[in-house]
Amino acid sequence: MVLTGDMQASLKEQAFDLRSYLAERRAKVEAALDHSLPVAYPERIYEAMRYSLMAGGKRLRPILCLATCELVGGSIEMAIPTACALEMIHTMSLIHDDLPAMDNDDYRRGKLTNHKVFGEDVAILAGDGLLAYAFEYIATQTKGVDPVNLLRVVACVGRAVGAEGLVGGQVVDLESEGKSDVTLETLNFIHNHKTAALLEASVISGAILAGASDEQVSCLSRYAQNIGLAFQIVDDVLDITSTPEELGKSVGKDVQAKKATYPSFWGIEQSKEQARRLVHQAQAELADFGEAAIPLIAIADFITSRTH
Ligand code: GRG
């Protein structure tokens, strides 16, 4: 039988061992993060920053950044400082999200939340410290990258974090709490900003570091926006179907707080179907990259099949 290009790519994808790929990348990211933040005086703040940074997690954002850098011909070494910075930013957003003034959570990544261990004052500062250090780290540690591309990455990550990204999404989320008339449009706004924006910055920053064309960056942006929303839909479903042990944090809080979620609009099965549809749309954006995109195709599938 003669195999078409698509069939060959699909067979290679089936043979691709995502579990080993993720484990190997995660180990690289863990080692780089461990090295990125030594403890110095005043020890308490460094310990608080390291406590959350080194508490585990899937390390999805750094892994995506490394994957897209390689996809367009760059190396892991070029992208590792940005990959670490993205995890520092993600971690600081979790620390602040868990504070009593926000979601008021006691557990995260299977451990007590930062403010439960270090107090609210230090937890706020640990988040601030990680955010500032993330940008310093990109600027001082990146090697072998065109400075224009490096500046574009700093701007792209900054935009994803501020009022046009995570901060904006969180504000609308807080405003929507307790309201029974939240629309699907508002829910999409919240998660395009709270969740998809940093995933998008992770995906495109790796590619920009390696000198991707505008067209490549646009395809990767659309890939990331689709997996970002799919990721959040799955997150909402897991909050209903999973256990605290599996997720490493409390579950069922959305239902308890009568929060608008994707399952509250569509139910569980239709939410899963929508997530799968978004993942297929994301994967279609990678067509021009050929077989080199197999890791990103597999990561998109992982988003709907994950259990934590
Ligand atoms: C960024 C300046 C600044 C402030 C923070 C609190 C806040 C503003 C935004 C909230 C952002 C937030 C917590 C979004 C939720 C994103 C999300 C789905 C987190 C879970 O990500 P996973 O599953 O977690 O990748 P792990 O633990 O695996 O890394």
PDB file of N, CA and C in Angstrom, residues 37 45-46 49 88-89 92 95-96 122-137:
ATOM      1  N   LEU A  37      17.006  29.939  40.786  1.00  0.00           N
ATOM      2  CA  LEU A  37      16.654  30.762  41.953  1.00  0.00           C
ATOM      3  C   LEU A  37      17.326  30.265  43.230  1.00  0.00           C
ATOM      4  N   ILE A  45      12.072  35.361  51.901  1.00  0.00           N
ATOM      5  CA  ILE A  45      11.393  35.633  50.634  1.00  0.00           C
ATOM      6  C   ILE A  45      11.854  34.641  49.548  1.00  0.00           C
ATOM      7  N   TYR A  46      13.149  34.321  49.543  1.00  0.00           N
ATOM      8  CA  TYR A  46      13.618  33.339  48.546  1.00  0.00           C
ATOM      9  C   TYR A  46      12.999  31.962  48.810  1.00  0.00           C
ATOM     10  N   MET A  49       9.477  32.036  47.534  1.00  0.00           N
ATOM     11  CA  MET A  49       9.448  31.971  46.063  1.00  0.00           C
ATOM     12  C   MET A  49       9.745  30.548  45.590  1.00  0.00           C
ATOM     13  N   MET A  88       7.838  30.887  36.199  1.00  0.00           N
ATOM     14  CA  MET A  88       7.843  31.809  37.355  1.00  0.00           C
ATOM     15  C   MET A  88       6.561  32.647  37.348  1.00  0.00           C
ATOM     16  N   ILE A  89       6.186  33.127  36.153  1.00  0.00           N
ATOM     17  CA  ILE A  89       4.985  33.968  36.046  1.00  0.00           C
ATOM     18  C   ILE A  89       3.727  33.134  36.343  1.00  0.00           C
ATOM     19  N   MET A  92       3.565  32.621  40.049  1.00  0.00           N
ATOM     20  CA  MET A  92       3.154  33.801  40.822  1.00  0.00           C
ATOM     21  C   MET A  92       1.654  34.032  40.672  1.00  0.00           C
ATOM     22  N   ILE A  95      -0.001  31.741  43.100  1.00  0.00           N
ATOM     23  CA  ILE A  95       0.137  32.221  44.497  1.00  0.00           C
ATOM     24  C   ILE A  95      -0.905  33.313  44.769  1.00  0.00           C
ATOM     25  N   HIS A  96      -0.993  34.285  43.849  1.00  0.00           N
ATOM     26  CA  HIS A  96      -1.938  35.394  44.066  1.00  0.00           C
ATOM     27  C   HIS A  96      -3.392  34.913  43.936  1.00  0.00           C
ATOM     28  N   VAL A 122       3.963  37.817  53.035  1.00  0.00           N
ATOM     29  CA  VAL A 122       5.111  37.251  52.296  1.00  0.00           C
ATOM     30  C   VAL A 122       4.660  36.616  50.984  1.00  0.00           C
ATOM     31  N   ALA A 123       3.454  36.002  50.974  1.00  0.00           N
ATOM     32  CA  ALA A 123       2.966  35.374  49.730  1.00  0.00           C
ATOM     33  C   ALA A 123       2.777  36.429  48.630  1.00  0.00           C
ATOM     34  N   ILE A 124       2.242  37.581  49.000  1.00  0.00           N
ATOM     35  CA  ILE A 124       2.071  38.654  47.987  1.00  0.00           C
ATOM     36  C   ILE A 124       3.450  39.047  47.450  1.00  0.00           C
ATOM     37  N   LEU A 125       4.395  39.215  48.379  1.00  0.00           N
ATOM     38  CA  LEU A 125       5.745  39.628  47.958  1.00  0.00           C
ATOM     39  C   LEU A 125       6.456  38.529  47.164  1.00  0.00           C
ATOM     40  N   ALA A 126       6.199  37.269  47.516  1.00  0.00           N
ATOM     41  CA  ALA A 126       6.820  36.162  46.760  1.00  0.00           C
ATOM     42  C   ALA A 126       6.326  36.205  45.317  1.00  0.00           C
ATOM     43  N   GLY A 127       5.035  36.472  45.139  1.00  0.00           N
ATOM     44  CA  GLY A 127       4.481  36.606  43.788  1.00  0.00           C
ATOM     45  C   GLY A 127       5.129  37.777  43.059  1.00  0.00           C
ATOM     46  N   ASP A 128       5.225  38.905  43.737  1.00  0.00           N
ATOM     47  CA  ASP A 128       5.835  40.097  43.112  1.00  0.00           C
ATOM     48  C   ASP A 128       7.295  39.807  42.739  1.00  0.00           C
ATOM     49  N   GLY A 129       8.000  39.136  43.671  1.00  0.00           N
ATOM     50  CA  GLY A 129       9.416  38.823  43.437  1.00  0.00           C
ATOM     51  C   GLY A 129       9.587  37.926  42.213  1.00  0.00           C
ATOM     52  N   LEU A 130       8.729  36.922  42.090  1.00  0.00           N
ATOM     53  CA  LEU A 130       8.823  35.997  40.947  1.00  0.00           C
ATOM     54  C   LEU A 130       8.515  36.726  39.635  1.00  0.00           C
ATOM     55  N   LEU A 131       7.540  37.627  39.672  1.00  0.00           N
ATOM     56  CA  LEU A 131       7.161  38.336  38.440  1.00  0.00           C
ATOM     57  C   LEU A 131       8.323  39.215  37.949  1.00  0.00           C
ATOM     58  N   ALA A 132       8.906  39.973  38.879  1.00  0.00           N
ATOM     59  CA  ALA A 132      10.013  40.861  38.491  1.00  0.00           C
ATOM     60  C   ALA A 132      11.214  40.043  38.020  1.00  0.00           C
ATOM     61  N   TYR A 133      11.501  38.956  38.761  1.00  0.00           N
ATOM     62  CA  TYR A 133      12.678  38.146  38.438  1.00  0.00           C
ATOM     63  C   TYR A 133      12.530  37.475  37.071  1.00  0.00           C
ATOM     64  N   ALA A 134      11.281  37.140  36.715  1.00  0.00           N
ATOM     65  CA  ALA A 134      11.044  36.478  35.423  1.00  0.00           C
ATOM     66  C   ALA A 134      11.574  37.352  34.283  1.00  0.00           C
ATOM     67  N   PHE A 135      11.259  38.626  34.328  1.00  0.00           N
ATOM     68  CA  PHE A 135      11.699  39.514  33.230  1.00  0.00           C
ATOM     69  C   PHE A 135      13.210  39.746  33.284  1.00  0.00           C
ATOM     70  N   GLU A 136      13.733  39.894  34.518  1.00  0.00           N
ATOM     71  CA  GLU A 136      15.193  40.036  34.659  1.00  0.00           C
ATOM     72  C   GLU A 136      15.888  38.796  34.083  1.00  0.00           C
ATOM     73  N   TYR A 137      15.300  37.628  34.364  1.00  0.00           N
ATOM     74  CA  TYR A 137      15.919  36.373  33.954  1.00  0.00           C
ATOM     75  C   TYR A 137      15.973  36.235  32.434  1.00  0.00           C
TER      76      TYR A 137
END
